[in-house]
């Protein structure tokens, strides 16, 4: 990547901004100041014209910073180039070449040819030095010494003395072999016994939690519908003098908890169900249990309205009735530039009633209501998938 490529990308960003402003009127003309609903409208226009998409995270990374210090992926460069009216990123650069860039291309080409010729010369000079011959000098050795039989073994004693000496030596040798064999056998079985004992101890230490622990199965039921909850639940296990431990209960599956404790305190929460604290004495509690949770009807209605594209006029009227005029509405962003953005009631209704593919990933995080039953706080996020 060269500095010229970064300059080309800044040119491309400017042309993308110009292309969008021809048919749209965002909050700001400067693309680096777009956020929230402006980015969603831009993503829709990009899908319509270039048949592609960039995530919200990529938009903040490459359009909020100027100048950029790195280029995006080639597929994103191609999509933006097509949106600006070019065939590809290569076509865009070809139509915006700098004078110095053309000169450098010819200089690099000449230098490449010179380097190639030098390598060919070096390879040709090394051909004569790669083969080596070896000589195996095998000489037939002559016997430099002869076997001489001398009378050193002759003794003045008779053959009877020689026989007694040989028998005595053989007896001592056999006796020593038996002793060594017995000692070796004892050591072998001793080590086997010690190894077996150590293996048993390691097994007990490694599986002591499973040996002395007990499993409990908790299924969560919708109290109004008397059916299993088809949504993820957050389960916090509270222990004395310890920080809470967070688990996730999967949809339509029991939450399995293994413990050696005699009591259990867990807090179950979900954006669509009311938070409940559950306490159990595990000495007398059953291993499997169904626990009812009260649904948060307002959060469920908001979720339904954001997913349904039918009867938009009726949906807008319902949202206008449910939400307080002074409600606090937060959009949570999962990026390094913006953490939370606030919006008013009307802008939120416009957002969730906009027919957009981005609403498929909208999740309600939390809601609050007043005494009159009006929603006074909404916290939501729109998940992004960088791979898509």
Short mmCIF file of C-alpha atoms in Angstrom, two decimals:
data_model
loop_
_atom_site.label_atom_id
_atom_site.label_comp_id
_atom_site.label_asym_id
_atom_site.label_seq_id
_atom_site.Cartn_x
_atom_site.Cartn_y
_atom_site.Cartn_z
CA UNK A 1 0.00 0.00 0.00
CA UNK A 2 1.39 3.43 -1.04
CA UNK A 3 0.56 6.94 0.04
CA UNK A 4 -0.97 7.47 -3.42
CA UNK A 5 -3.53 4.74 -2.70
CA UNK A 6 -4.59 6.60 0.44
CA UNK A 7 -4.98 9.79 -1.60
CA UNK A 8 -7.09 7.89 -4.13
CA UNK A 9 -9.31 6.63 -1.31
CA UNK A 10 -9.87 10.19 -0.05
CA UNK A 11 -10.91 11.13 -3.61
CA UNK A 12 -13.29 8.15 -3.67
CA UNK A 13 -14.88 9.18 -0.37
CA UNK A 14 -15.51 12.65 -1.77
CA UNK A 15 -17.18 11.26 -4.91
CA UNK A 16 -19.30 8.84 -2.83
CA UNK A 17 -20.49 11.81 -0.76
CA UNK A 18 -21.31 13.78 -3.94
CA UNK A 19 -23.22 10.85 -5.42
CA UNK A 20 -25.36 10.45 -2.29
CA UNK A 21 -26.12 14.18 -1.99
CA UNK A 22 -27.58 14.23 -5.52
CA UNK A 23 -30.72 12.39 -4.38
CA UNK A 24 -30.70 12.64 -0.56
CA UNK A 25 -30.63 15.29 2.15
CA UNK A 26 -28.82 13.97 5.26
CA UNK A 27 -28.39 15.80 8.56
CA UNK A 28 -24.98 17.11 7.39
CA UNK A 29 -23.44 17.45 3.93
CA UNK A 30 -20.08 16.25 5.30
CA UNK A 31 -20.09 12.44 5.24
CA UNK A 32 -17.80 12.29 8.30
CA UNK A 33 -20.60 13.79 10.44
CA UNK A 34 -23.26 11.21 9.50
CA UNK A 35 -24.56 8.89 12.20
CA UNK A 36 -27.58 6.83 13.19
CA UNK A 37 -30.41 7.01 10.66
CA UNK A 38 -28.22 8.81 8.06
CA UNK A 39 -25.94 5.78 7.91
CA UNK A 40 -28.93 3.43 7.58
CA UNK A 41 -30.29 5.41 4.61
CA UNK A 42 -26.82 5.40 3.01
CA UNK A 43 -26.54 1.60 3.46
CA UNK A 44 -29.94 1.17 1.74
CA UNK A 45 -28.85 3.34 -1.21
CA UNK A 46 -25.56 1.41 -1.45
CA UNK A 47 -27.42 -1.92 -1.60
CA UNK A 48 -29.74 -0.53 -4.29
CA UNK A 49 -27.04 0.88 -6.60
CA UNK A 50 -23.89 -1.21 -5.97
CA UNK A 51 -25.64 -4.44 -4.85
CA UNK A 52 -23.38 -4.55 -1.80
CA UNK A 53 -23.15 -3.41 1.79
CA UNK A 54 -20.66 -2.08 4.34
CA UNK A 55 -21.18 -2.50 8.05
CA UNK A 56 -21.71 0.35 10.47
CA UNK A 57 -18.35 -0.49 12.08
CA UNK A 58 -16.54 -0.13 8.72
CA UNK A 59 -18.31 3.19 8.08
CA UNK A 60 -17.08 4.62 11.40
CA UNK A 61 -13.57 3.26 10.78
CA UNK A 62 -13.03 4.66 7.28
CA UNK A 63 -15.41 7.63 6.95
CA UNK A 64 -15.20 9.22 10.40
CA UNK A 65 -11.41 9.63 10.19
CA UNK A 66 -9.71 11.82 7.58
CA UNK A 67 -7.18 11.19 6.30
CA UNK A 68 -7.19 7.42 6.89
CA UNK A 69 -4.00 5.50 7.67
CA UNK A 70 -5.03 2.20 6.09
CA UNK A 71 -7.13 1.03 3.17
CA UNK A 72 -10.28 -1.07 3.56
CA UNK A 73 -10.63 -4.51 1.96
CA UNK A 74 -10.66 -4.70 -1.85
CA UNK A 75 -14.32 -5.83 -1.92
CA UNK A 76 -15.36 -2.68 -0.03
CA UNK A 77 -13.25 -0.52 -2.39
CA UNK A 78 -14.96 -2.11 -5.40
CA UNK A 79 -18.46 -1.54 -3.94
CA UNK A 80 -17.76 2.14 -3.24
CA UNK A 81 -16.21 2.59 -6.71
CA UNK A 82 -19.30 1.08 -8.37
CA UNK A 83 -21.51 3.37 -6.27
CA UNK A 84 -19.50 6.38 -7.49
CA UNK A 85 -20.00 5.31 -11.14
CA UNK A 86 -16.90 3.25 -11.94
CA UNK A 87 -16.40 -0.38 -12.90
CA UNK A 88 -14.03 -1.19 -10.03
CA UNK A 89 -11.39 0.23 -7.68
CA UNK A 90 -8.79 -0.29 -10.43
CA UNK A 91 -10.96 1.63 -12.89
CA UNK A 92 -11.33 4.48 -10.39
CA UNK A 93 -7.55 4.76 -9.87
CA UNK A 94 -6.97 4.54 -13.63
CA UNK A 95 -9.17 7.60 -14.10
CA UNK A 96 -7.41 9.56 -11.33
CA UNK A 97 -3.72 8.83 -11.95
CA UNK A 98 -1.17 11.37 -10.78
CA UNK A 99 1.74 12.39 -13.04
CA UNK A 100 4.38 11.15 -10.57
CA UNK A 101 2.53 7.84 -10.28
CA UNK A 102 2.92 7.16 -14.03
CA UNK A 103 6.66 7.94 -13.95
CA UNK A 104 7.21 5.66 -10.98
CA UNK A 105 5.51 2.77 -12.74
CA UNK A 106 8.04 2.94 -15.65
CA UNK A 107 10.97 3.31 -13.23
CA UNK A 108 9.87 0.26 -11.24
CA UNK A 109 9.50 -1.75 -14.45
CA UNK A 110 13.09 -0.97 -15.56
CA UNK A 111 14.52 -1.77 -12.15
CA UNK A 112 12.64 -5.09 -12.12
CA UNK A 113 14.16 -6.11 -15.44
CA UNK A 114 17.67 -5.27 -14.17
CA UNK A 115 17.20 -7.34 -11.00
CA UNK A 116 15.93 -10.30 -13.08
CA UNK A 117 19.01 -10.25 -15.33
CA UNK A 118 21.35 -10.12 -12.32
CA UNK A 119 19.65 -13.17 -10.78
CA UNK A 120 20.00 -15.15 -14.04
CA UNK A 121 23.76 -14.40 -14.18
CA UNK A 122 24.25 -15.48 -10.55
CA UNK A 123 22.38 -18.75 -11.15
CA UNK A 124 24.50 -19.59 -14.21
CA UNK A 125 27.77 -19.05 -12.27
CA UNK A 126 26.70 -21.39 -9.48
CA UNK A 127 25.94 -24.36 -11.76
CA UNK A 128 29.57 -25.59 -11.82
CA UNK A 129 29.97 -25.68 -8.06
CA UNK A 130 26.94 -27.81 -7.11
CA UNK A 131 28.34 -31.28 -7.99
CA UNK A 132 31.01 -32.93 -5.93
CA UNK A 133 32.60 -36.34 -6.38
CA UNK A 134 33.62 -38.59 -3.62
CA UNK A 135 36.12 -41.36 -3.71
CA UNK A 136 35.71 -44.39 -1.58
CA UNK A 137 39.17 -45.68 -0.88
CA UNK A 138 38.69 -49.33 -0.01
CA UNK A 139 41.76 -51.15 0.70
CA UNK A 140 41.95 -54.81 1.53
CA UNK A 141 43.58 -54.90 4.90
CA UNK A 142 46.27 -57.46 5.37
CA UNK A 143 46.70 -59.43 8.47
CA UNK A 144 49.40 -57.49 10.32
CA UNK A 145 49.54 -59.87 13.15
CA UNK A 146 49.10 -63.57 13.46
CA UNK A 147 47.48 -65.61 16.14
CA UNK A 148 50.08 -67.05 18.21
CA UNK A 149 49.50 -69.91 20.48
CA UNK A 150 51.74 -69.78 23.45
CA UNK A 151 52.03 -72.01 26.41
CA UNK A 152 50.87 -69.36 28.81
CA UNK A 153 47.84 -71.48 29.77
CA UNK A 154 50.01 -74.40 30.71
CA UNK A 155 50.22 -75.02 34.43
CA UNK A 156 52.17 -77.32 36.54
CA UNK A 157 48.96 -78.50 38.22
CA UNK A 158 47.06 -81.53 37.12
CA UNK A 159 43.64 -81.56 35.33
CA UNK A 160 41.75 -82.33 38.57
CA UNK A 161 42.71 -78.98 40.09
CA UNK A 162 41.56 -77.21 36.91
CA UNK A 163 38.09 -78.89 37.00
CA UNK A 164 37.46 -77.96 40.68
CA UNK A 165 38.41 -74.32 39.99
CA UNK A 166 36.04 -74.03 37.00
CA UNK A 167 33.06 -75.55 38.91
CA UNK A 168 33.58 -73.17 41.82
CA UNK A 169 33.68 -70.11 39.57
CA UNK A 170 30.49 -71.22 37.74
CA UNK A 171 28.61 -71.67 41.03
CA UNK A 172 29.55 -68.19 42.24
CA UNK A 173 28.47 -66.65 38.90
CA UNK A 174 25.04 -68.38 38.91
CA UNK A 175 24.47 -67.34 42.53
CA UNK A 176 25.21 -63.68 41.77
CA UNK A 177 22.86 -63.76 38.74
CA UNK A 178 19.98 -65.11 40.86
CA UNK A 179 20.47 -62.37 43.48
CA UNK A 180 20.54 -59.61 40.86
CA UNK A 181 17.42 -61.01 39.17
CA UNK A 182 15.49 -61.12 42.47
CA UNK A 183 16.46 -57.54 43.36
CA UNK A 184 15.45 -56.29 39.89
CA UNK A 185 12.07 -58.06 40.14
CA UNK A 186 11.36 -56.52 43.57
CA UNK A 187 12.22 -53.03 42.28
CA UNK A 188 9.98 -53.51 39.25
CA UNK A 189 6.89 -54.47 41.30
CA UNK A 190 7.64 -51.73 43.84
CA UNK A 191 7.64 -49.07 41.14
CA UNK A 192 4.46 -50.49 39.61
CA UNK A 193 2.73 -50.30 43.00
CA UNK A 194 3.85 -46.71 43.60
CA UNK A 195 2.75 -45.69 40.07
CA UNK A 196 -0.70 -47.26 40.57
CA UNK A 197 -1.17 -45.41 43.89
CA UNK A 198 -0.12 -42.08 42.30
CA UNK A 199 -2.51 -42.64 39.37
CA UNK A 200 -5.43 -43.23 41.76
CA UNK A 201 -4.59 -40.06 43.73
CA UNK A 202 -4.35 -37.97 40.56
CA UNK A 203 -7.71 -39.34 39.37
CA UNK A 204 -9.37 -38.47 42.68
CA UNK A 205 -7.92 -34.93 42.63
CA UNK A 206 -8.88 -34.39 38.98
CA UNK A 207 -12.47 -35.59 39.27
CA UNK A 208 -13.24 -34.62 42.85
CA UNK A 209 -15.65 -31.90 41.69
CA UNK A 210 -17.65 -34.40 39.63
CA UNK A 211 -17.55 -37.01 42.39
CA UNK A 212 -18.88 -34.67 45.07
CA UNK A 213 -20.99 -32.27 42.92
CA UNK A 214 -24.64 -32.49 41.89
CA UNK A 215 -26.42 -31.27 38.76
CA UNK A 216 -29.67 -29.27 38.80
CA UNK A 217 -31.89 -28.61 35.77
CA UNK A 218 -34.06 -25.45 35.60
CA UNK A 219 -36.54 -24.89 32.74
CA UNK A 220 -37.99 -21.38 32.41
CA UNK A 221 -41.68 -21.02 31.48
CA UNK A 222 -43.66 -18.01 30.24
CA UNK A 223 -46.14 -17.40 33.08
CA UNK A 224 -48.88 -16.03 30.80
CA UNK A 225 -48.59 -18.56 28.00
CA UNK A 226 -47.47 -21.62 29.99
CA UNK A 227 -44.86 -22.46 27.34
CA UNK A 228 -41.08 -22.63 27.20
CA UNK A 229 -39.36 -19.29 26.68
CA UNK A 230 -37.95 -19.03 23.17
CA UNK A 231 -35.29 -16.44 24.02
CA UNK A 232 -31.89 -16.25 25.71
CA UNK A 233 -31.92 -15.50 29.43
CA UNK A 234 -29.17 -14.02 31.58
CA UNK A 235 -28.60 -16.04 34.78
CA UNK A 236 -26.42 -14.58 37.54
CA UNK A 237 -25.27 -16.92 40.31
CA UNK A 238 -24.82 -15.02 43.57
CA UNK A 239 -22.38 -16.38 46.17
CA UNK A 240 -21.49 -14.86 49.50
CA UNK A 241 -18.32 -12.73 49.47
CA UNK A 242 -17.89 -13.35 45.72
CA UNK A 243 -18.67 -11.41 42.56
CA UNK A 244 -21.70 -12.68 40.59
CA UNK A 245 -21.04 -15.30 37.90
CA UNK A 246 -22.96 -14.75 34.65
CA UNK A 247 -24.38 -17.63 32.58
CA UNK A 248 -26.57 -17.68 29.46
CA UNK A 249 -29.62 -19.98 29.31
CA UNK A 250 -30.25 -21.00 25.69
CA UNK A 251 -33.76 -20.83 24.16
CA UNK A 252 -36.00 -23.87 24.77
CA UNK A 253 -33.25 -25.63 26.76
CA UNK A 254 -32.98 -26.16 30.53
CA UNK A 255 -30.29 -24.28 32.42
CA UNK A 256 -27.90 -26.85 33.94
CA UNK A 257 -25.97 -25.85 37.07
CA UNK A 258 -23.42 -28.08 38.80
CA UNK A 259 -22.47 -27.25 42.39
CA UNK A 260 -21.36 -28.62 45.76
CA UNK A 261 -23.11 -25.86 47.68
CA UNK A 262 -26.15 -26.45 49.86
CA UNK A 263 -27.97 -23.25 48.81
CA UNK A 264 -28.50 -21.41 45.52
CA UNK A 265 -29.33 -17.77 44.73
CA UNK A 266 -29.72 -16.81 41.08
CA UNK A 267 -31.05 -13.71 39.34
CA UNK A 268 -32.78 -14.36 36.00
CA UNK A 269 -33.20 -11.44 33.59
CA UNK A 270 -34.15 -10.78 29.97
CA UNK A 271 -35.18 -7.74 27.92
CA UNK A 272 -38.58 -9.36 27.39
CA UNK A 273 -39.21 -10.77 30.91
CA UNK A 274 -39.23 -9.22 34.34
CA UNK A 275 -36.15 -9.82 36.48
CA UNK A 276 -36.68 -12.43 39.19
CA UNK A 277 -34.44 -13.55 42.09
CA UNK A 278 -34.70 -17.27 42.87
CA UNK A 279 -33.43 -18.89 46.07
CA UNK A 280 -33.28 -22.63 46.74
CA UNK A 281 -32.20 -24.98 49.52
CA UNK A 282 -30.38 -27.60 47.45
CA UNK A 283 -30.44 -30.24 50.20
CA UNK A 284 -34.20 -30.71 49.72
CA UNK A 285 -34.71 -29.19 46.24
CA UNK A 286 -35.56 -31.46 43.27
CA UNK A 287 -32.98 -32.01 40.55
CA UNK A 288 -35.34 -30.74 37.82
CA UNK A 289 -37.72 -27.78 38.20
CA UNK A 290 -39.88 -25.45 36.07
CA UNK A 291 -39.65 -21.74 36.95
CA UNK A 292 -42.21 -19.21 35.70
CA UNK A 293 -41.18 -15.73 34.54
CA UNK A 294 -43.56 -12.81 34.05
CA UNK A 295 -43.26 -11.29 30.55
CA UNK A 296 -42.47 -7.62 30.00
CA UNK A 297 -45.40 -6.84 27.69
CA UNK A 298 -44.11 -3.42 26.66
CA UNK A 299 -40.73 -4.75 25.54
CA UNK A 300 -42.43 -7.57 23.63
CA UNK A 301 -44.68 -5.09 21.83
CA UNK A 302 -41.69 -2.92 20.87
CA UNK A 303 -39.92 -5.99 19.55
CA UNK A 304 -42.97 -7.01 17.52
CA UNK A 305 -43.42 -3.53 16.05
CA UNK A 306 -39.77 -3.36 14.97
CA UNK A 307 -39.99 -6.72 13.19
CA UNK A 308 -43.40 -6.43 11.52
CA UNK A 309 -43.70 -4.54 8.24
CA UNK A 310 -47.48 -4.85 8.01
CA UNK A 311 -49.88 -1.94 8.47
CA UNK A 312 -47.24 0.75 9.13
CA UNK A 313 -49.81 3.44 9.82
CA UNK A 314 -51.44 1.42 12.62
CA UNK A 315 -48.02 0.53 14.02
CA UNK A 316 -46.99 4.20 14.19
CA UNK A 317 -50.23 5.08 15.99
CA UNK A 318 -49.68 2.28 18.53
CA UNK A 319 -46.09 3.32 19.20
CA UNK A 320 -47.15 6.95 19.59
CA UNK A 321 -49.71 5.88 22.20
CA UNK A 322 -47.35 3.54 24.13
CA UNK A 323 -44.33 5.88 24.36
CA UNK A 324 -44.30 8.95 26.58
CA UNK A 325 -43.61 12.21 24.73
CA UNK A 326 -40.58 12.88 26.96
CA UNK A 327 -39.23 9.34 26.91
CA UNK A 328 -35.47 8.80 27.05
CA UNK A 329 -34.44 6.65 24.09
CA UNK A 330 -30.87 5.34 23.73
CA UNK A 331 -29.22 3.54 20.81
CA UNK A 332 -26.15 1.54 21.91
CA UNK A 333 -23.31 1.27 19.37
CA UNK A 334 -20.77 -1.54 19.41
CA UNK A 335 -17.77 0.42 18.10
CA UNK A 336 -14.86 2.54 19.32
CA UNK A 337 -16.25 5.91 18.20
CA UNK A 338 -19.75 6.16 19.70
CA UNK A 339 -21.01 4.29 22.74
CA UNK A 340 -24.57 5.63 23.12
CA UNK A 341 -26.71 8.01 21.05
CA UNK A 342 -29.98 9.55 22.28
CA UNK A 343 -32.99 10.30 20.10
CA UNK A 344 -36.49 11.68 20.60
CA UNK A 345 -39.75 9.80 20.38
CA UNK A 346 -40.60 10.76 16.80
CA UNK A 347 -37.18 9.86 15.44
CA UNK A 348 -37.36 6.44 17.11
CA UNK A 349 -40.80 5.78 15.59
CA UNK A 350 -39.45 6.78 12.16
CA UNK A 351 -36.51 4.44 12.61
CA UNK A 352 -38.46 1.32 13.63
CA UNK A 353 -41.13 1.87 10.96
CA UNK A 354 -38.59 2.31 8.16
CA UNK A 355 -38.64 -0.76 5.84
CA UNK A 356 -34.95 -1.65 6.16
CA UNK A 357 -32.96 -4.85 6.31
CA UNK A 358 -31.05 -3.41 9.29
CA UNK A 359 -34.15 -3.77 11.49
CA UNK A 360 -33.77 -7.56 11.33
CA UNK A 361 -30.90 -7.13 13.82
CA UNK A 362 -32.67 -4.69 16.17
CA UNK A 363 -32.74 -5.85 19.79
CA UNK A 364 -34.48 -4.15 22.72
CA UNK A 365 -32.06 -4.14 25.67
CA UNK A 366 -34.22 -2.54 28.39
CA UNK A 367 -37.46 -0.61 28.92
CA UNK A 368 -39.08 1.27 31.80
CA UNK A 369 -42.68 2.44 32.31
CA UNK A 370 -44.33 5.01 34.53
CA UNK A 371 -47.39 4.59 36.76
CA UNK A 372 -49.73 5.39 33.89
CA UNK A 373 -48.30 2.52 31.84
CA UNK A 374 -46.41 4.75 29.37
CA UNK A 375 -42.90 3.79 28.26
CA UNK A 376 -40.47 6.39 29.64
CA UNK A 377 -37.16 4.71 28.72
CA UNK A 378 -36.04 2.52 25.81
CA UNK A 379 -32.53 1.17 25.28
CA UNK A 380 -31.85 -0.74 22.04
CA UNK A 381 -29.07 -1.71 19.65
CA UNK A 382 -28.74 -2.82 16.03
CA UNK A 383 -26.27 -5.68 15.77
CA UNK A 384 -23.78 -5.59 12.91
CA UNK A 385 -22.08 -8.53 11.19
CA UNK A 386 -18.69 -7.50 9.75
CA UNK A 387 -18.40 -10.68 7.63
CA UNK A 388 -21.72 -9.95 5.90
#
